[in-house]
Short mmCIF file of C-alpha atoms in Angstrom, two decimals:
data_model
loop_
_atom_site.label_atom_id
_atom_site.label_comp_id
_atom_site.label_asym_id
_atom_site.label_seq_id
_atom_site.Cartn_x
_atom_site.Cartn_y
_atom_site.Cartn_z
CA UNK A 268 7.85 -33.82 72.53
CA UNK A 269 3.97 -32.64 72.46
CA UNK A 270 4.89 -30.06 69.68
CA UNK A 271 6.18 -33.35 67.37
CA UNK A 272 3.38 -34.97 68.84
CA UNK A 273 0.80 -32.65 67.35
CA UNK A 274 2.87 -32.23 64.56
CA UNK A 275 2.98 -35.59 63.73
CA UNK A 276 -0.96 -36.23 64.34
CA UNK A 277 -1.69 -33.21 62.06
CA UNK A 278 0.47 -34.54 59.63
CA UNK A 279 -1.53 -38.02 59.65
CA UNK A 280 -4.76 -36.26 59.40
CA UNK A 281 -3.68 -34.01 56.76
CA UNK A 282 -2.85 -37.32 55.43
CA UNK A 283 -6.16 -39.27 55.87
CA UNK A 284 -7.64 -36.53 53.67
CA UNK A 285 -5.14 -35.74 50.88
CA UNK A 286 -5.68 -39.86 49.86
CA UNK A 287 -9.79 -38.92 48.84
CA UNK A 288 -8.62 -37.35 45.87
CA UNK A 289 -6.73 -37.74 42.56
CA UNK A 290 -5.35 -34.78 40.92
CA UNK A 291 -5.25 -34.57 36.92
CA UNK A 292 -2.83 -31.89 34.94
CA UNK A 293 -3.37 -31.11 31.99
CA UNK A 294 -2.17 -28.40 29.32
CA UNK A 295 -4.94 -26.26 29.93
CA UNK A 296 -6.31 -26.86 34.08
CA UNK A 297 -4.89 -28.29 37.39
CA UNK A 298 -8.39 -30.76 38.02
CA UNK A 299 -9.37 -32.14 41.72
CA UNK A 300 -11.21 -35.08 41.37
CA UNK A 301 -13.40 -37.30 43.97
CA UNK A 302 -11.31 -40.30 44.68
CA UNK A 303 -14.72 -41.93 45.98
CA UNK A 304 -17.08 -41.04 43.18
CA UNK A 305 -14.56 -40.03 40.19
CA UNK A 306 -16.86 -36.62 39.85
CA UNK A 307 -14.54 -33.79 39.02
CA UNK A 308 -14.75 -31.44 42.05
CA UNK A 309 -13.13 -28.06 41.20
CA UNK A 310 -10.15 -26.97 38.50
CA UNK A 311 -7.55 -24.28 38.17
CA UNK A 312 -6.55 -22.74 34.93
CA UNK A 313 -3.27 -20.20 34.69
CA UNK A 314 -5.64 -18.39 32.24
CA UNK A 315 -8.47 -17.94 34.64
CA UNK A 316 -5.86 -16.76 37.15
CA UNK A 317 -3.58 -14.47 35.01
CA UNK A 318 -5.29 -10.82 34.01
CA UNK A 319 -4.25 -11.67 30.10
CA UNK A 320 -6.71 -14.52 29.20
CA UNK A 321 -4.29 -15.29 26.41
CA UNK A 322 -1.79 -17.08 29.20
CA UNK A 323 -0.03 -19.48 27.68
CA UNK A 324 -1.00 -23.34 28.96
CA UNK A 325 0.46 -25.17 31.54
CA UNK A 326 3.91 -26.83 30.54
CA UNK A 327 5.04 -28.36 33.70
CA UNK A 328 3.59 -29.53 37.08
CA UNK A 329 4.81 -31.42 40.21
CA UNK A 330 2.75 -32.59 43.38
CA UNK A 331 2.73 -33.17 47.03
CA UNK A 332 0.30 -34.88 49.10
CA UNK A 333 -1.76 -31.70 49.33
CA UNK A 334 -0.37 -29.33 47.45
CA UNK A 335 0.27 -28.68 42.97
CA UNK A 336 3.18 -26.66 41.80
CA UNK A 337 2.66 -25.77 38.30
CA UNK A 338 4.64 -23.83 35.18
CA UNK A 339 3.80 -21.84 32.34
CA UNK A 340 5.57 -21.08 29.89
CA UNK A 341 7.20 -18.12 30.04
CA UNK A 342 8.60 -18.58 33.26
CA UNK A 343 5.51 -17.85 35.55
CA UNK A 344 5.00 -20.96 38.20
CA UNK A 345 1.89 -21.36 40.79
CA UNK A 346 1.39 -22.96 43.60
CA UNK A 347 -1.92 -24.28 45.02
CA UNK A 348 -3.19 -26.10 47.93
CA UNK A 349 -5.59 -28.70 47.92
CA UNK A 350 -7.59 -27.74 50.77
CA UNK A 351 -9.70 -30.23 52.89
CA UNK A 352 -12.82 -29.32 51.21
CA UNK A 353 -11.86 -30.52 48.25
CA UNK A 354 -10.66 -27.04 46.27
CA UNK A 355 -7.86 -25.96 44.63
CA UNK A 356 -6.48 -22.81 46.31
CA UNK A 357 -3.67 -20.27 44.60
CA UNK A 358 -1.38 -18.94 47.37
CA UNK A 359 1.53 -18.39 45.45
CA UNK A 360 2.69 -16.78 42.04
CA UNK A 361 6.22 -15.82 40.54
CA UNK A 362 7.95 -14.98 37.44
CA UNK A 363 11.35 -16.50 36.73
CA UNK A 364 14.03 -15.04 35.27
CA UNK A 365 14.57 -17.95 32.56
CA UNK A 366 11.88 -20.48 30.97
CA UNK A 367 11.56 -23.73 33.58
CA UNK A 368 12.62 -26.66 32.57
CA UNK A 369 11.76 -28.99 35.17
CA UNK A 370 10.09 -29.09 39.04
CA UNK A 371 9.56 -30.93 42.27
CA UNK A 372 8.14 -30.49 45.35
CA UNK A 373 8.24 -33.73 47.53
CA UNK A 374 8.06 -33.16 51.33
CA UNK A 375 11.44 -33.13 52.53
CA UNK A 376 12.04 -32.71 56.70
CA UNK A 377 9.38 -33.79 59.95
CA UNK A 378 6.35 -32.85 57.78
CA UNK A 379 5.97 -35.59 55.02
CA UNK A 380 2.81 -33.83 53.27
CA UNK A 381 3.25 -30.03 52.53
CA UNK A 382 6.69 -28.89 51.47
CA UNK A 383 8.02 -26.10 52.38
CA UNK A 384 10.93 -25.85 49.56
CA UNK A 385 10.52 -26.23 46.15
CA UNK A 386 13.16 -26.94 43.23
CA UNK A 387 13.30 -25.65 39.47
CA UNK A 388 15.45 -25.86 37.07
CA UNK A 389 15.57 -23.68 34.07
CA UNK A 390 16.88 -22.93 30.58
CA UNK A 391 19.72 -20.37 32.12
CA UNK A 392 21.34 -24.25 33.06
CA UNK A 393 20.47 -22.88 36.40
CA UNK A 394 19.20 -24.56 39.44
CA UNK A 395 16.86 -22.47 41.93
CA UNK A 396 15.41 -23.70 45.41
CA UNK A 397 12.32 -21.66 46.36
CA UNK A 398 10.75 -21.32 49.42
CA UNK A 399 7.12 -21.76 50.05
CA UNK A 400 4.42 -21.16 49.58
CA UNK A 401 5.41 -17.30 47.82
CA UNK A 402 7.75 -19.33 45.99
CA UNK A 403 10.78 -16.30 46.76
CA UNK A 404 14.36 -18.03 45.05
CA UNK A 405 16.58 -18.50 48.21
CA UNK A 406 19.34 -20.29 46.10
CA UNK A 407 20.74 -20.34 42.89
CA UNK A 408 23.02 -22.40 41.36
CA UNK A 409 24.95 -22.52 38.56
CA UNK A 410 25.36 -25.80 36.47
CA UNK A 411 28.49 -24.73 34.62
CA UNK A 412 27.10 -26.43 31.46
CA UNK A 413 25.56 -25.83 28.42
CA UNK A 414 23.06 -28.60 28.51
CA UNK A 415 19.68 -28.05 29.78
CA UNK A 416 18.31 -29.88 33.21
CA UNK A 417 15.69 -32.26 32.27
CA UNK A 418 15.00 -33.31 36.26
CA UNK A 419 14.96 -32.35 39.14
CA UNK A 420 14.14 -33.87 42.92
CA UNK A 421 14.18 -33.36 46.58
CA UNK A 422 14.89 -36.44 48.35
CA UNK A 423 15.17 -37.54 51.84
CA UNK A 424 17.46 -40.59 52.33
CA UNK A 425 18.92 -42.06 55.50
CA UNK A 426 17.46 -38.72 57.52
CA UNK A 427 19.70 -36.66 55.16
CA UNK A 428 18.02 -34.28 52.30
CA UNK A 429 19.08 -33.90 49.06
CA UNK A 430 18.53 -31.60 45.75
CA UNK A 431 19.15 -33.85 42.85
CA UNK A 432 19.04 -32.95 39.26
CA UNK A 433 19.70 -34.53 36.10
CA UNK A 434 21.26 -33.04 32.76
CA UNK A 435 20.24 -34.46 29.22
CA UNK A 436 23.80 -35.35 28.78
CA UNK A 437 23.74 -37.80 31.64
CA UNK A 438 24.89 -35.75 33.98
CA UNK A 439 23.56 -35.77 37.50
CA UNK A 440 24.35 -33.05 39.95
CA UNK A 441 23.89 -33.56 43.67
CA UNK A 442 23.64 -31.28 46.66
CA UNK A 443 23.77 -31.82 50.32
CA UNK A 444 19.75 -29.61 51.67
CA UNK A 445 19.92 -27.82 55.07
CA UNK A 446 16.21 -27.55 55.75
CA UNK A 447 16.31 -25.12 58.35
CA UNK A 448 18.60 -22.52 56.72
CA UNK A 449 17.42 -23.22 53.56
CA UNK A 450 20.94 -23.58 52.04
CA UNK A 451 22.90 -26.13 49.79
CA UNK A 452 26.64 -27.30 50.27
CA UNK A 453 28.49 -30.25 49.23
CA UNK A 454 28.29 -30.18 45.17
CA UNK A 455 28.89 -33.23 43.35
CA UNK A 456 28.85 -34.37 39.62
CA UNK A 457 28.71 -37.85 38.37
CA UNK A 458 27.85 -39.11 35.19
CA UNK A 459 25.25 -41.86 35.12
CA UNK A 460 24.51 -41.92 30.93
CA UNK A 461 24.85 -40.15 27.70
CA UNK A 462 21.45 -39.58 27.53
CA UNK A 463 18.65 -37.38 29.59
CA UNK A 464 18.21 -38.45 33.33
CA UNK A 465 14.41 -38.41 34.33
CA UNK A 466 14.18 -38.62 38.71
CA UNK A 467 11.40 -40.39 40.41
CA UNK A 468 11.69 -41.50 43.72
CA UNK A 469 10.24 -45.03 45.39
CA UNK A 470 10.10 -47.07 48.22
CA UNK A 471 11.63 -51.11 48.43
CA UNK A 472 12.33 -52.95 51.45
CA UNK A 473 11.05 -50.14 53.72
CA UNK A 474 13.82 -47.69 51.73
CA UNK A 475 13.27 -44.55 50.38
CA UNK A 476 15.85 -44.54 46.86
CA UNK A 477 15.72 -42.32 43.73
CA UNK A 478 15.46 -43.77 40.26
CA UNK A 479 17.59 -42.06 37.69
CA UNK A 480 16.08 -43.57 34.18
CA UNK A 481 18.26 -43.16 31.00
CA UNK A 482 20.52 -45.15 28.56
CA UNK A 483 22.08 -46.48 32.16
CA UNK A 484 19.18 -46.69 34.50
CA UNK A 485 20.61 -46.05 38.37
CA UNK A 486 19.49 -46.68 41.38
CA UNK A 487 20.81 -44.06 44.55
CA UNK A 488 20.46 -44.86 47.52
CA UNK A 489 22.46 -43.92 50.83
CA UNK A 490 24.29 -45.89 52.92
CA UNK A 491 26.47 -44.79 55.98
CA UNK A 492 25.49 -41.32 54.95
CA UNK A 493 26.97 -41.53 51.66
CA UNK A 494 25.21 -41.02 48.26
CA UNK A 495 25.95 -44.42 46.16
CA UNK A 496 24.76 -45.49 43.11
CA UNK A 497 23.90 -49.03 41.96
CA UNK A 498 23.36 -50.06 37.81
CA UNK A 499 19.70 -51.97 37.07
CA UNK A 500 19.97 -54.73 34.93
CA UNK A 501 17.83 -53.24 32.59
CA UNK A 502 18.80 -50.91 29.62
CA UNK A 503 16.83 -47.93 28.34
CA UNK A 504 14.19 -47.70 31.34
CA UNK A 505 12.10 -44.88 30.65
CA UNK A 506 9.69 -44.53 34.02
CA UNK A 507 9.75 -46.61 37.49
CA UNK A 508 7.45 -46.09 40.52
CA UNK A 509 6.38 -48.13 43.55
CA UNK A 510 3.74 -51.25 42.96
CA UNK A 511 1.93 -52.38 45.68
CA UNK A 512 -0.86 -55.26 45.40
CA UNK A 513 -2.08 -58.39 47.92
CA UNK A 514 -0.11 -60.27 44.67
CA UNK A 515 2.59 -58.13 44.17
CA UNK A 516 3.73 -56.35 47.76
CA UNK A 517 6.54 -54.39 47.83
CA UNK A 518 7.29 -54.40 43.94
CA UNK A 519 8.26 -52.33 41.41
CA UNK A 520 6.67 -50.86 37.62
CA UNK A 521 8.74 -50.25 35.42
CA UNK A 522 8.24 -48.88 31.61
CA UNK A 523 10.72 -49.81 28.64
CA UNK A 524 9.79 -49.01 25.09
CA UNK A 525 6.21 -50.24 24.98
CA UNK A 526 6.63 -52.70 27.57
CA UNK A 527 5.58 -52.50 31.27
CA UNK A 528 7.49 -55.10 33.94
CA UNK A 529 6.26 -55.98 37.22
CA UNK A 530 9.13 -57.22 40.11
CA UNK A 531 11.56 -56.34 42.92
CA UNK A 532 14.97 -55.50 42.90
CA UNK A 533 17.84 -57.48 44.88
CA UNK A 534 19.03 -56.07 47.91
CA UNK A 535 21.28 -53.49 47.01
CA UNK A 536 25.05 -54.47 47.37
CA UNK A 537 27.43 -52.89 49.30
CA UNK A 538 30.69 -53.00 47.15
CA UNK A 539 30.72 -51.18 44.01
CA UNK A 540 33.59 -51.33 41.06
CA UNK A 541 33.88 -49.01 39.08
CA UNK A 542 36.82 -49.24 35.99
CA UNK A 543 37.88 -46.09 35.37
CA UNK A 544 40.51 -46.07 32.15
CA UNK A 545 44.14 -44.42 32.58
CA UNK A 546 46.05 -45.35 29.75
CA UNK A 547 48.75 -45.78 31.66
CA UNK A 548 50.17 -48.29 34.26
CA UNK A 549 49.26 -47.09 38.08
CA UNK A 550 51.95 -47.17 40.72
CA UNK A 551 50.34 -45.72 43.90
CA UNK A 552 47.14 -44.09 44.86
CA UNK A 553 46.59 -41.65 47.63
CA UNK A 554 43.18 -39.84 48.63
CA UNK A 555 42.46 -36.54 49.96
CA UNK A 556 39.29 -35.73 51.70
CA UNK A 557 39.96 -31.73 52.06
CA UNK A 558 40.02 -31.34 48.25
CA UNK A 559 37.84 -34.36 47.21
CA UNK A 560 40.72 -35.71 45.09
CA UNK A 561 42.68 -38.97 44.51
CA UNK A 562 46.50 -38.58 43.64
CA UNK A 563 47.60 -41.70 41.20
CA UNK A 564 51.12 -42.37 40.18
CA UNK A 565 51.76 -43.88 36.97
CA UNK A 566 54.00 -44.68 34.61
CA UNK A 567 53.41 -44.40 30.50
CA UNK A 568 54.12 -47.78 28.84
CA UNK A 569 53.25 -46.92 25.44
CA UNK A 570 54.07 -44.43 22.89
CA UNK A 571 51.53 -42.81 20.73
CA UNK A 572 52.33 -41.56 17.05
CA UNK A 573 52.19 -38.06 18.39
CA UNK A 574 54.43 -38.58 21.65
CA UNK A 575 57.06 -40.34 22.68
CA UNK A 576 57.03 -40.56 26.29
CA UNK A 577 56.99 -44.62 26.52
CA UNK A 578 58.65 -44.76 30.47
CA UNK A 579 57.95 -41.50 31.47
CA UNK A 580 56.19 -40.82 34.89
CA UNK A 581 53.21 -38.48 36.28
CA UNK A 582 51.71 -37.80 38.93
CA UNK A 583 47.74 -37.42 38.13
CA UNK A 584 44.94 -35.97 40.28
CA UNK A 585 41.65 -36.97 40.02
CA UNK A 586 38.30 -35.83 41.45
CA UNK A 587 37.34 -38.66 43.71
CA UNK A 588 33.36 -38.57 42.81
CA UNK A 589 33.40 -37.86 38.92
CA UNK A 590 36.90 -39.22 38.49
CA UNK A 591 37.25 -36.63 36.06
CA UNK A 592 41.54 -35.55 35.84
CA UNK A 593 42.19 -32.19 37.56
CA UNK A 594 45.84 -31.53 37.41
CA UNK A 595 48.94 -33.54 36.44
CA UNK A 596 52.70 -33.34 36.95
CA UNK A 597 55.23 -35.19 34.75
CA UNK A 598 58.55 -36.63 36.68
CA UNK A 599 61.95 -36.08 36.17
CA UNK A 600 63.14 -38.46 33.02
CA UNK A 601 64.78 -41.28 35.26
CA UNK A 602 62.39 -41.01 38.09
CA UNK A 603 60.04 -43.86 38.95
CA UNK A 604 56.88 -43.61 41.65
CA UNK A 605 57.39 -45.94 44.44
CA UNK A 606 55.22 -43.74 47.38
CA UNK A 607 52.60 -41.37 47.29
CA UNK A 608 51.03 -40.09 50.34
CA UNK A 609 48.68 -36.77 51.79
CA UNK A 610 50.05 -34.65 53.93
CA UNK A 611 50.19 -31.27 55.30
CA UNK A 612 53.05 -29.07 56.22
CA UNK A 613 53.34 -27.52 60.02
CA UNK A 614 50.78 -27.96 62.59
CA UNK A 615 47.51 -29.98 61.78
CA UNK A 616 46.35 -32.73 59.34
CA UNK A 617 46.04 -32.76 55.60
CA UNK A 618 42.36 -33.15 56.25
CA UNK A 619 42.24 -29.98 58.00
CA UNK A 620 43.97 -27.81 55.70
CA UNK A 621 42.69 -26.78 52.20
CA UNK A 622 46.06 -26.55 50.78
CA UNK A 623 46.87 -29.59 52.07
CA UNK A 624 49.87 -31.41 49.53
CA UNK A 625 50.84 -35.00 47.76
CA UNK A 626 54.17 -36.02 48.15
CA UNK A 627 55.27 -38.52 45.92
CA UNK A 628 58.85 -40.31 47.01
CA UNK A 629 60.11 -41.70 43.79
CA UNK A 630 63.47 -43.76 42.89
CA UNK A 631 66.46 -41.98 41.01
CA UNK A 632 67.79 -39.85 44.17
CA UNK A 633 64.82 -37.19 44.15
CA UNK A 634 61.60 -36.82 45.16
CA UNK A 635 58.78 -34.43 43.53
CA UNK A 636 55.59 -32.69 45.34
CA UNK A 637 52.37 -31.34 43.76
CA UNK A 638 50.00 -28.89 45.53
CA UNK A 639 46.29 -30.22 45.32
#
């Protein structure tokens, strides 16, 4: 308890001080400037620090409350810390193995001002976390795409962290952070758009969420643990942050075209629809947790002018985050759905065994079974 103590009254202090400056980025220098006077105190440039005055400029940077990752291109990425006499320090320099993309560096974990893991993504459709401050890859993983990550972000939401990144196709890719080991788990894929995600995180209501800004801005947020995702009523949001004034507490900014909104958002709702197209008539639906899939019965009612299974049956497996079809079965010619369930053959649950199976009971005399 006094070690959190102390912790947490470093962590204030650290704090108190990181607020009397601003920090500017440009192309060309990393600038610390007085938040008091506006004078410019000290800058960083990658050319100063690099032997070859000819380094190329700065094409990337993210921040922390006292602390400036920045990129290159290239592939090289610094970091610095802002130290409490107002200078910008380099601890930290690596080469990547690909040309970054994108960056972030909130705070994730008990101290809320000085990461200690970092996040790139890069042009290999790679994701890397990096630990700090010499900025040494500890994971890598692979997007499985060929579209390039336009955003990353580490975010901390109901006492859970996250790695978060966002594809210019709309995809957005989440993983479940272990702070102490370091390590990812729990990969998901939704897709929020068709066009570029861009991350920010903000604060409403006393809640820490993650904008995800593109042709279908997104709100997600956690509840009961669970990532969820909620649709703003606005279309083609480029930027949102946290707005604060005596006449506009707790509000939001956000940036559309070349208009800039001031308000709040609703309090976030709890049941979510989403319509999710089959083609087909559904029978029955059963869910699997061990292998993150939904099994759907249905039946075909129409015939296309290149098939002609009008009546026939399947049995179709979907992932239950992406809804995206993973396998399919196709029934017997006079068999019909009429039960679906999860199970798992000998001792245990379905939940507790990977190869865990859905047994569909169907009418006609038989019944059919797909591994999932």
């Amino acid at each position: 308890a006094a070690a959190a103590a102390a912790a947490a009254a470093a962590a204030a202090a650290a704090a108190a001080w990181a607020i009397q400056f601003s920090c500017q980025v440009t192309s060309s220098a990393v600038r610390l400037i007085s938040g008091s006077s506006g004078q410019l105190l000290t800058q960083w440039s990658p050319a100063a620090a690099a032997a070859n005055a000819s380094s190329s400029g700065i094409t990337l940077a993210a921040a922390s409350p006292c602390q400036v990752l920045v990129a290159s291109g290239g592939g090289k990425v610094w970091l610095l810390d802002v130290t409490e006499g107002g200078q910008l320090q380099e601890i930290g320099a690596v080469m990547m193995d690909a040309e970054v993309a994108c960056l972030d560096i909130t705070p994730v974990g008990p101290d809320s001002t000085k990461a200690s893991l970092a996040v790139a993504g890069n042009w290999s459709m790679q994701v890397k976390l990096l630990s700090l401050p010499d900025l040494t890859p500890v994971v890598t993983e692979e997007l499985g795409s060929e579209v390039i990550p336009r955003s990353v972000a580490l975010a901390e939401l109901e006492g859970r962290a996250y790695v978060l990144c966002g594809l210019g196709d709309g995809q957005l890719h989440n993983w479940r952070l272990d702070t102490d080991s370091s390590s990812l788990s729990e990969h998901r894929k939704v897709v929020l758009g068709t066009k570029p995600i861009l991350l920010s995180a903000f604060s409403s209501g006393g809640q820490r969420h993650v904008f995800a800004a593109s042709d279908r801005p997104t709100i997600i947020y956690s509840n009961n643990k669970k990532l969820l995702y909620s649709n703003l009523n606005e279309n083609e949001v480029a930027f949102l942050c946290s707005f604060t004034t005596s006449s506009f507490p707790d509000s939001l900014a956000l940036v559309k075209g070349q208009q800039l909104s001031l308000g709040t958002i609703d309090s976030i709702q709890k049941l979510h629809i989403r319509t999710v197209p089959l083609g087909e008539q559904p029978r029955r639906i059963a869910h699997q947790p061990s292998s993150k899939s939904l099994g759907v019965t249905t039946i075909s009612l129409l015939a296309s002018a290149a098939s002609s299974d009008t009546g026939r049956s399947y049995l179709r497996v979907f992932s239950d985050s992406s809804f995206d079809l993973l396998a399919s079965y196709q029934l017997g010619g006079q068999e019909i759905p009429t039960a679906i369930t999860s199970m798992a053959f000998g001792s245990g649950s379905a939940a507790d065994k990977p190869d865990g199976a859905a047994a569909s009971g169907v009418g006609g005399g038989s019944s059919s079974s797909s591994s999932s």
